[in-house]
Short mmCIF file of C-alpha atoms in Angstrom, two decimals:
data_model
loop_
_atom_site.label_atom_id
_atom_site.label_comp_id
_atom_site.label_asym_id
_atom_site.label_seq_id
_atom_site.Cartn_x
_atom_site.Cartn_y
_atom_site.Cartn_z
CA MET A 11 -11.41 14.74 12.67
CA ASN A 12 -13.36 15.29 9.45
CA LYS A 13 -16.90 14.32 10.44
CA ASN A 14 -18.45 15.82 7.32
CA ASN A 15 -16.42 13.80 4.82
CA PRO A 16 -18.95 11.80 2.73
CA LEU A 17 -16.29 9.14 2.13
CA GLY A 18 -15.65 8.72 5.85
CA SER A 19 -17.73 7.37 8.72
CA GLY A 20 -18.45 10.64 10.44
CA GLY A 21 -15.61 9.86 12.82
CA ARG A 22 -17.17 6.66 14.14
CA ILE A 23 -14.47 4.29 12.86
CA SER A 24 -11.62 6.49 14.10
CA THR A 25 -13.34 6.92 17.49
CA ALA A 26 -13.84 3.15 17.85
CA TYR A 27 -10.23 2.52 16.83
CA ALA A 28 -8.91 5.13 19.31
CA SER A 29 -10.97 3.50 22.07
CA PHE A 30 -9.53 0.11 21.14
CA LEU A 31 -5.96 1.45 21.26
CA ASN A 32 -6.60 2.99 24.68
CA ASP A 33 -7.75 -0.40 25.95
CA VAL A 34 -4.77 -2.18 24.36
CA TRP A 35 -2.20 0.10 25.97
CA GLY A 36 -4.07 0.47 29.26
CA SER A 37 -3.64 -1.90 32.18
CA GLU A 38 -7.28 -2.76 32.80
CA TYR A 39 -7.61 -5.79 30.50
CA SER A 40 -5.50 -8.88 29.95
CA ILE A 41 -7.62 -10.05 26.99
CA LEU A 42 -9.49 -7.86 24.51
CA ALA A 43 -12.11 -8.68 21.90
CA PRO A 44 -12.46 -5.70 19.51
CA ARG A 45 -16.22 -6.15 19.08
CA LEU A 46 -17.06 -2.44 18.95
CA LEU A 47 -14.46 -1.80 16.27
CA LYS A 48 -15.66 -4.76 14.19
CA GLN A 49 -19.31 -3.75 14.55
CA THR A 50 -18.51 -0.17 13.59
CA VAL A 51 -16.54 -1.23 10.51
CA GLY A 52 -19.33 -3.66 9.58
CA SER A 53 -21.94 -0.91 9.75
CA PHE A 54 -20.10 0.91 6.94
CA ALA A 55 -18.89 -2.16 5.03
CA PRO A 56 -21.63 -4.82 4.75
CA GLN A 57 -19.11 -7.45 3.66
CA PHE A 58 -17.72 -7.41 7.22
CA ASN A 59 -21.11 -7.25 8.96
CA ASN A 60 -21.30 -10.95 9.81
CA ASN A 61 -19.46 -13.68 11.72
CA PHE A 62 -17.69 -15.16 8.71
CA GLN A 63 -13.93 -15.32 8.28
CA HIS A 64 -12.55 -12.48 6.15
CA ASP A 65 -9.39 -11.75 4.21
CA SER A 66 -7.05 -9.86 6.57
CA HIS A 67 -5.58 -7.88 3.66
CA GLU A 68 -9.01 -6.65 2.56
CA PHE A 69 -9.93 -5.74 6.13
CA CYS A 70 -6.62 -3.95 6.71
CA GLN A 71 -7.04 -1.92 3.51
CA PHE A 72 -10.60 -0.93 4.37
CA LEU A 73 -9.68 0.02 7.93
CA MET A 74 -6.73 2.15 6.79
CA ASP A 75 -8.88 3.86 4.13
CA GLY A 76 -11.67 4.47 6.63
CA LEU A 77 -9.33 5.95 9.21
CA HIS A 78 -7.68 8.10 6.54
CA GLU A 79 -11.00 9.56 5.37
CA ASP A 80 -12.11 10.21 8.97
CA LEU A 81 -8.86 12.09 9.56
CA ASN A 82 -8.60 13.71 6.14
CA ARG A 83 -7.54 17.35 6.53
CA VAL A 84 -9.06 18.23 3.14
CA LYS A 85 -12.56 19.52 3.83
CA ASN A 86 -13.65 20.24 0.25
CA LYS A 87 -12.28 17.88 -2.39
CA PRO A 88 -11.88 19.36 -5.87
CA TYR A 89 -12.21 17.33 -9.04
CA VAL A 90 -8.76 16.23 -10.22
CA GLU A 91 -8.20 14.71 -13.65
CA GLN A 92 -5.89 11.77 -14.13
CA PHE A 93 -2.38 12.88 -14.95
CA GLU A 94 -0.62 11.37 -17.99
CA ALA A 95 3.16 11.43 -17.51
CA TYR A 96 4.42 9.82 -20.71
CA GLY A 97 7.13 11.97 -22.28
CA MET A 98 7.74 13.96 -19.10
CA GLU A 99 10.76 13.87 -16.85
CA ASP A 100 9.97 11.37 -14.09
CA ARG A 101 10.82 13.74 -11.26
CA LEU A 102 8.48 16.46 -12.51
CA ALA A 103 5.71 13.96 -13.22
CA ALA A 104 6.05 12.43 -9.75
CA GLU A 105 5.93 15.83 -8.06
CA GLN A 106 2.85 16.96 -9.99
CA SER A 107 1.09 13.65 -9.38
CA TRP A 108 1.68 13.97 -5.65
CA ARG A 109 0.46 17.58 -5.67
CA ASN A 110 -2.74 16.37 -7.31
CA HIS A 111 -3.06 13.64 -4.68
CA LEU A 112 -2.74 16.16 -1.85
CA LYS A 113 -5.62 18.18 -3.26
CA ARG A 114 -7.96 15.39 -2.10
CA HIS A 115 -5.95 13.41 0.46
CA ASP A 116 -4.04 14.70 3.49
CA SER A 117 -3.93 12.78 6.78
CA VAL A 118 -1.50 11.06 9.11
CA PHE A 119 -1.92 7.98 6.92
CA VAL A 120 -0.82 9.95 3.87
CA ASP A 121 2.09 11.27 5.94
CA HIS A 122 3.52 7.89 6.90
CA THR A 123 1.81 4.92 5.16
CA GLN A 124 1.46 5.98 1.51
CA GLY A 125 4.09 5.90 -1.21
CA MET A 126 4.03 6.25 -4.98
CA HIS A 127 4.91 3.95 -7.86
CA ARG A 128 5.45 4.51 -11.56
CA SER A 129 3.10 2.51 -13.77
CA HIS A 130 4.16 2.03 -17.39
CA LEU A 131 1.71 0.39 -19.83
CA THR A 132 2.52 -0.62 -23.40
CA CYS A 133 0.01 -1.79 -26.00
CA PRO A 134 1.23 -5.07 -27.58
CA GLY A 135 -0.53 -4.16 -30.84
CA CYS A 136 0.42 -0.59 -31.73
CA GLY A 137 3.07 0.10 -29.12
CA ARG A 138 1.26 3.07 -27.55
CA GLU A 139 2.62 3.83 -24.08
CA SER A 140 1.13 5.38 -20.96
CA VAL A 141 2.94 6.41 -17.78
CA LYS A 142 1.21 7.36 -14.55
CA PHE A 143 2.32 7.79 -10.97
CA ASP A 144 -0.09 6.10 -8.57
CA VAL A 145 -0.33 6.08 -4.79
CA TYR A 146 -0.14 2.82 -2.82
CA SER A 147 -0.49 1.82 0.84
CA SER A 148 0.52 -1.82 0.41
CA ILE A 149 2.48 -3.84 -2.15
CA SER A 150 1.11 -7.16 -3.41
CA LEU A 151 3.97 -9.53 -4.20
CA PRO A 152 3.72 -12.60 -6.44
CA LEU A 153 5.11 -15.83 -5.03
CA VAL A 154 7.66 -17.41 -7.35
CA PRO A 155 8.19 -21.19 -7.46
CA PRO A 156 10.78 -22.24 -4.89
CA LYS A 157 14.08 -23.70 -6.08
CA SER A 158 14.53 -27.39 -5.27
CA GLY A 159 11.82 -27.36 -2.64
CA SER A 160 13.56 -24.71 -0.57
CA THR A 161 12.07 -21.54 0.88
CA ILE A 162 11.34 -18.52 -1.33
CA PRO A 163 13.55 -15.50 -0.60
CA LEU A 164 11.52 -12.30 -0.32
CA LYS A 165 14.01 -10.80 -2.78
CA ASP A 166 12.82 -13.22 -5.46
CA CYS A 167 9.26 -11.98 -4.94
CA LEU A 168 10.41 -8.37 -5.16
CA ASP A 169 12.39 -9.12 -8.33
CA GLN A 170 9.32 -10.75 -9.90
CA PHE A 171 7.20 -7.75 -8.93
CA ALA A 172 9.73 -5.40 -10.56
CA ALA A 173 9.96 -7.54 -13.71
CA GLY A 174 6.49 -6.58 -14.90
CA GLU A 175 3.65 -8.66 -16.30
CA GLN A 176 1.17 -8.93 -19.13
CA LEU A 177 -2.36 -8.07 -18.08
CA ASP A 178 -5.02 -10.74 -18.51
CA GLU A 179 -8.40 -10.20 -20.15
CA HIS A 180 -10.04 -9.40 -16.81
CA ASN A 181 -7.66 -6.47 -16.27
CA ALA A 182 -7.36 -5.30 -19.87
CA TRP A 183 -6.31 -1.71 -20.60
CA TYR A 184 -8.11 0.51 -23.10
CA CYS A 185 -5.76 1.63 -25.90
CA SER A 186 -6.96 4.91 -27.40
CA ASN A 187 -5.05 4.17 -30.62
CA CYS A 188 -6.50 0.70 -31.16
CA LYS A 189 -9.91 1.77 -29.77
CA ARG A 190 -10.24 -1.42 -27.76
CA HIS A 191 -9.18 -3.10 -24.55
CA VAL A 192 -5.87 -4.95 -24.82
CA CYS A 193 -3.74 -7.21 -22.63
CA ALA A 194 -1.06 -4.58 -22.15
CA LEU A 195 2.45 -5.07 -20.85
CA LYS A 196 2.61 -3.49 -17.38
CA LEU A 197 5.75 -2.46 -15.53
CA ILE A 198 5.48 -1.07 -11.99
CA THR A 199 8.49 0.59 -10.37
CA LEU A 200 8.51 2.00 -6.85
CA TRP A 201 9.23 5.74 -6.92
CA ASN A 202 9.52 5.92 -3.13
CA THR A 203 8.57 4.01 0.03
CA PRO A 204 6.70 5.27 3.13
CA ASP A 205 7.77 5.02 6.77
CA VAL A 206 5.43 2.06 7.26
CA LEU A 207 5.72 -0.47 4.45
CA VAL A 208 3.15 -3.27 4.10
CA PHE A 209 3.67 -6.33 1.90
CA HIS A 210 0.80 -8.59 0.86
CA LEU A 211 2.00 -12.05 -0.17
CA LYS A 212 -0.30 -13.28 -2.95
CA ARG A 213 -0.89 -16.75 -1.60
CA PHE A 214 -4.34 -17.22 -3.09
CA THR A 215 -4.74 -17.92 -6.79
CA PHE A 216 -7.87 -18.07 -8.92
CA GLU A 217 -7.68 -20.15 -12.10
CA LYS A 218 -10.17 -21.34 -14.71
CA CYS A 219 -11.17 -24.97 -14.39
CA PRO A 220 -10.12 -26.79 -17.60
CA ASP A 221 -12.95 -29.33 -17.27
CA VAL A 222 -15.94 -27.19 -16.21
CA GLU A 223 -16.69 -23.97 -18.08
CA GLY A 224 -17.21 -20.97 -15.83
CA ARG A 225 -15.83 -22.68 -12.74
CA ILE A 226 -12.99 -21.00 -10.88
CA LEU A 227 -10.44 -23.04 -8.93
CA LYS A 228 -9.10 -21.44 -5.77
CA ARG A 229 -5.72 -22.52 -4.51
CA LYS A 230 -3.45 -21.46 -1.68
CA ILE A 231 0.32 -21.37 -2.07
CA GLU A 232 1.78 -22.55 1.21
CA ASP A 233 5.47 -22.30 0.38
CA THR A 234 7.55 -20.54 3.01
CA VAL A 235 8.79 -17.06 2.13
CA ASN A 236 12.04 -16.18 3.88
CA PHE A 237 11.82 -12.48 4.76
CA PRO A 238 14.33 -10.32 6.70
CA ILE A 239 13.56 -9.50 10.32
CA ASP A 240 15.97 -6.71 11.24
CA ARG A 241 17.18 -5.34 7.90
CA LEU A 242 15.26 -5.13 4.63
CA ASP A 243 17.08 -2.89 2.16
CA MET A 244 14.74 -1.60 -0.56
CA THR A 245 17.28 0.76 -2.17
CA GLU A 246 17.66 -1.18 -5.42
CA TYR A 247 13.88 -1.13 -5.99
CA VAL A 248 13.42 2.63 -5.51
CA LEU A 249 13.54 4.71 -8.70
CA GLY A 250 13.23 8.13 -7.06
CA PRO A 251 15.66 10.05 -4.84
CA VAL A 252 17.03 8.32 -1.73
CA ASP A 253 17.54 10.37 1.42
CA PRO A 254 20.72 9.28 3.28
CA ASP A 255 19.20 10.51 6.56
CA ALA A 256 16.19 8.22 6.14
CA PRO A 257 17.12 5.49 3.64
CA PRO A 258 14.65 2.81 2.49
CA ILE A 259 15.93 0.28 5.02
CA TYR A 260 13.34 -1.40 7.23
CA LYS A 261 12.83 -3.66 10.20
CA LEU A 262 9.89 -6.01 10.63
CA PHE A 263 7.37 -5.28 13.39
CA GLY A 264 4.40 -7.49 12.56
CA VAL A 265 3.12 -10.47 10.57
CA SER A 266 -0.46 -11.54 9.89
CA GLU A 267 -0.55 -15.32 9.45
CA HIS A 268 -3.21 -17.50 7.87
CA SER A 269 -3.86 -21.22 8.19
CA GLY A 270 -6.46 -22.89 6.01
CA THR A 271 -7.31 -23.33 2.35
CA THR A 272 -8.89 -19.98 1.44
CA ALA A 273 -8.60 -16.39 2.67
CA ASN A 274 -12.25 -16.47 3.81
CA SER A 275 -11.87 -19.62 5.89
CA GLY A 276 -9.35 -21.10 8.27
CA HIS A 277 -7.72 -19.18 11.10
CA TYR A 278 -5.65 -16.01 11.53
CA THR A 279 -2.87 -15.42 14.04
CA ALA A 280 -0.29 -12.65 14.43
CA THR A 281 3.34 -12.28 15.44
CA VAL A 282 4.20 -8.76 16.63
CA ARG A 283 7.24 -6.89 17.97
CA ASN A 284 6.34 -4.79 21.02
CA SER A 285 7.41 -1.19 20.43
CA GLU A 286 8.18 -0.62 24.12
CA ASP A 287 10.18 -3.65 25.21
CA GLY A 288 11.31 -4.84 21.76
CA ASN A 289 10.20 -8.43 22.43
CA TRP A 290 8.22 -10.57 20.02
CA TYR A 291 4.80 -11.96 20.94
CA ARG A 292 2.49 -14.43 19.24
CA TYR A 293 -1.25 -13.77 19.32
CA ASN A 294 -3.65 -16.69 18.84
CA ASP A 295 -7.16 -15.68 19.90
CA SER A 296 -6.95 -15.25 23.69
CA ASN A 297 -3.53 -16.93 23.94
CA VAL A 298 -0.47 -14.69 23.98
CA GLY A 299 3.10 -15.88 24.44
CA PHE A 300 6.72 -14.94 23.90
CA THR A 301 8.24 -15.86 20.56
CA SER A 302 10.82 -14.61 18.05
CA GLY A 303 10.58 -12.82 14.73
CA ASP A 304 12.09 -15.84 12.99
CA ALA A 305 9.18 -17.97 14.23
CA ALA A 306 6.89 -16.03 11.89
CA ILE A 307 8.76 -17.27 8.81
CA THR A 308 6.27 -20.00 7.87
CA GLY A 309 4.05 -20.98 4.98
CA GLY A 310 1.24 -19.05 6.65
CA ALA A 311 2.82 -15.58 6.64
CA TYR A 312 0.38 -13.41 4.70
CA LEU A 313 0.92 -9.72 5.53
CA LEU A 314 4.31 -8.28 6.46
CA PHE A 315 4.54 -4.95 8.31
CA TYR A 316 7.84 -3.05 8.18
CA GLN A 317 8.97 0.25 9.68
CA ARG A 318 11.78 2.52 8.48
CA SER A 319 14.82 1.82 10.64
CA LYS A 320 16.41 5.26 10.55
CA GLY A 321 14.73 8.66 10.36
CA SER A 322 11.28 9.55 9.08
CA LEU A 323 10.07 10.99 5.78
CA ARG A 324 6.72 12.69 5.50
CA TRP A 325 4.93 11.74 2.28
CA ALA A 326 7.65 9.12 1.62
CA GLY A 327 10.09 11.97 1.00
CA MET A 328 7.89 14.03 -1.31
CA GLU A 329 7.70 16.85 1.26
CA LYS A 330 11.40 17.57 0.70
CA GLU A 331 11.10 17.15 -3.06
CA LEU A 332 8.19 19.59 -3.32
CA SER A 333 9.72 22.22 -1.04
CA GLY A 334 12.17 23.37 -3.70
CA SER A 335 10.25 22.66 -6.86
CA PRO A 336 7.63 24.93 -8.52
CA ALA A 337 4.27 23.52 -9.52
CA LEU A 338 3.35 22.72 -13.13
CA ASP A 339 0.53 24.34 -15.06
CA GLU A 340 -2.39 22.37 -16.53
CA GLU A 341 -0.33 21.44 -19.60
CA GLY A 342 2.55 20.11 -17.55
CA PHE A 343 4.95 23.07 -17.88
CA GLN A 344 6.72 24.91 -15.11
CA ALA A 345 5.85 28.58 -14.78
CA VAL A 346 8.71 30.89 -15.75
CA VAL A 347 9.07 34.08 -13.77
CA GLY A 348 10.60 36.84 -15.89
CA LYS A 349 12.76 39.67 -14.61
CA LYS A 350 11.03 42.93 -13.85
CA LYS A 351 11.89 45.83 -16.14
CA LYS A 352 13.71 48.74 -14.61
CA LYS A 353 11.70 51.94 -14.33
CA ASN A 354 12.91 55.22 -15.82
CA GLY A 355 15.88 53.54 -17.37
CA ARG A 356 17.43 52.73 -14.02
#
């Protein structure tokens, strides 16, 4: 535990979470209210220090980040500049980007819940391009309109994610050639996927009101997304190397569900596969009952939690990639080791 990490909680969040897990897997309680964990998180994140409803995706991200920083094996974080990969071979750029990431981040969460994607930006004005490899712990998927009122296949959401988008004015990118922020074309491609893969279905939209200036309209998309339960094959979406001993094929183990009109109101439930008996259970406040994975396929499914079906890859496979590849220098070149000259003509 890294109690001296200024970005962590001094170990308080990880201690509260460990205590909660001990209670969950113990036999003393039939019903648990994680008050200590919530109070501890709220003491470090004021947005959660109240009795209001909160977005489960935002809470999940904060909790994972907090636990990661509490458990970060890096004691002294160096300054690391952003790494521009345009013009480089993707494999070399990915490896160097991950090396830079490890200089500041190294925990069990990095080991099994973080992957990397390739972000490619293009200025619509001058055509300048930028490529960077960024780390992710969840993937936010757009919801496409259903065909003929039917359900939306998860594959359609993944295809839309992979198709790219044009940034809006609120997310504009600064083009160093044009010397201004532009609505760039952005293409994100998954380089690899971690052992635990989390999908965030973007059900909540925020649009400008056409009648009232400055007013934002919030809307929830309640169409049903049909996602696989026992086999999700991500191979076609992975740009980097695929390990046959641990392929990017996943099985679902949990769903966070939301009912209501906004992420900060309504009610949350969960459908979870028990790792010991393999059965599915539905959690609704203090009520717990048997169910099936298919029962979670509703218009309320919000977060999807998947686990690699076969094998395990530390750092989403980057451990194997880095083991046989030399590091790059500051200018992005691999060091060349020359042969030693023979002495005395021998």
